[in-house]
Amino acid sequence: MTDSYRMIVRAHGGPEVIEREDFAVPSPGAGEVVIETEAVGLNFIDTYYRKGLYPDALPIALGSESVGRIVALGDGVEGFALGERVGTTQNGGAYATHRVIPAAKAMRIPQGIAPEVAAAVMLKGLTACYLAEETFPARAGDVALVHSAAGGVGSLLVPWLLDKGVTVIAHVGSPEKAAQVPGDHTLSCPFDELPQAVREVTGGAMCNVIYDGVGAASWDASLASLRRRGTMVSYGNASGAVPPIAMLDLMKGGSLYATRPTLADYVATPEALAASAAKLFEGIASGVLMPKIGQTFALADAAQAHRALESRATTGSTVLIP
């Protein structure tokens, strides 16, 4: 296979370090498939690798989330066929016209779900799934604060929680974004005003759980918005990594819990991946989840897409099209 290219990073830095590289797609090894990419999901984790916040050997083949048709099968692959549409959140190499992936990391995309929608929702939707169902299995009557509620994960996590009967406080960066978000309470105040705003809307009860993908900028406000024995779920670093914390701060906050989960540990086996994907696609089919593609970019314009994402100029999900 020729006429293929990928977007790579040869040195850590800003979006300008992303460059295009032509490559010849290798044949699949045992247990692998080759897909011809139809759509790529853009995620904040891509910027972490680009900047060097998350370690990876240079040059870095960017991206984790992509959808495409199978064009080659390796030895021993069972359960998949040529021409079948699959997706994966396997780290590395998604920003490419073609991709070799382990069959064990492939998700079958149901008929009726467009490749752009699947690419927009897989990583974010599987993240919303483990956050709501496993990291903190929220129940009816719980109060949850969701940061960046208009963003990729937040726009799926909020309706997921609402469907479970959870009282959701959605926090966003502007009044304009607040108008786009469902929820029992929607806030767009600065972080230093957030704990008092939460106190007012909860009548002083505060939150059982906070789902925080913002990181450093929101950490103190999040801790101050929890009730006794509340749970802080820090799953992202959009504003930078959370600094080291003192365990005594959790005690002083009210015997708080804090965890830093990552998707890989929740879909570590093909069975766990299939179960989570089934919940996600069921939520889409039932209308509970309505993925929003806020913007699309050409794959070759990945640097421009990164700039938009990091400047908080995007809403919903962003998709790259080869």
CSV table of N, CA, C and O in Angstrom, one decimal, residues 4 16 43 61 64 80 103 113 128 158 161 163 241 270 287 294 304:
chain,number,residue,atom,x,y,z
A,4,SER,N,-0.1,6.9,1.2
A,4,SER,CA,-0.6,7.0,2.6
A,4,SER,C,0.3,8.0,3.3
A,4,SER,O,1.5,8.1,3.0
A,16,GLU,N,2.7,23.8,16.1
A,16,GLU,CA,3.5,24.0,14.9
A,16,GLU,C,4.5,22.8,14.7
A,16,GLU,O,5.0,22.7,13.6
A,43,ASN,N,-8.5,14.4,20.6
A,43,ASN,CA,-8.7,14.4,22.1
A,43,ASN,C,-7.5,15.2,22.7
A,43,ASN,O,-6.4,15.3,22.2
A,61,ALA,N,3.9,9.2,16.5
A,61,ALA,CA,2.8,9.0,15.6
A,61,ALA,C,1.5,9.4,16.4
A,61,ALA,O,1.1,8.6,17.3
A,64,SER,N,-5.1,8.4,19.0
A,64,SER,CA,-5.5,7.1,19.6
A,64,SER,C,-6.8,6.6,19.0
A,64,SER,O,-7.0,5.4,19.0
A,80,PHE,N,-13.5,-11.1,12.4
A,80,PHE,CA,-13.5,-9.9,11.6
A,80,PHE,C,-13.4,-10.3,10.1
A,80,PHE,O,-12.8,-11.3,9.8
A,103,ALA,N,-6.2,-6.8,16.6
A,103,ALA,CA,-7.6,-7.2,16.5
A,103,ALA,C,-8.3,-7.2,17.9
A,103,ALA,O,-9.5,-6.9,18.0
A,113,ILE,N,-24.4,3.7,12.5
A,113,ILE,CA,-23.5,4.8,13.2
A,113,ILE,C,-22.5,5.2,12.2
A,113,ILE,O,-21.6,4.3,11.8
A,128,ALA,N,-16.6,8.4,29.5
A,128,ALA,CA,-17.8,8.7,30.2
A,128,ALA,C,-18.4,7.4,30.9
A,128,ALA,O,-18.9,7.5,32.0
A,158,VAL,N,-22.7,14.2,31.1
A,158,VAL,CA,-23.8,14.8,31.7
A,158,VAL,C,-25.1,14.0,31.4
A,158,VAL,O,-25.9,13.7,32.3
A,161,LEU,N,-25.2,10.6,33.2
A,161,LEU,CA,-25.6,10.7,34.7
A,161,LEU,C,-27.0,11.1,34.9
A,161,LEU,O,-27.7,10.6,35.7
A,163,ASP,N,-29.5,10.3,33.0
A,163,ASP,CA,-30.3,9.1,32.8
A,163,ASP,C,-30.3,8.2,34.0
A,163,ASP,O,-31.3,7.4,34.1
A,241,ALA,N,-1.0,19.7,34.5
A,241,ALA,CA,-1.1,18.6,35.5
A,241,ALA,C,-1.3,19.2,36.9
A,241,ALA,O,-0.9,20.2,37.3
A,270,PRO,N,-10.3,-7.8,25.9
A,270,PRO,CA,-11.3,-7.7,24.9
A,270,PRO,C,-12.7,-7.8,25.4
A,270,PRO,O,-13.6,-7.1,24.9
A,287,GLY,N,-30.9,7.1,22.1
A,287,GLY,CA,-31.1,8.5,22.2
A,287,GLY,C,-30.7,9.2,23.4
A,287,GLY,O,-30.8,10.4,23.6
A,294,GLY,N,-18.8,19.2,16.9
A,294,GLY,CA,-18.8,20.7,16.8
A,294,GLY,C,-18.1,21.2,15.6
A,294,GLY,O,-18.4,22.3,15.1
A,304,GLN,N,-3.9,23.0,13.2
A,304,GLN,CA,-5.0,24.0,13.3
A,304,GLN,C,-6.0,23.5,14.3
A,304,GLN,O,-6.5,24.2,15.2
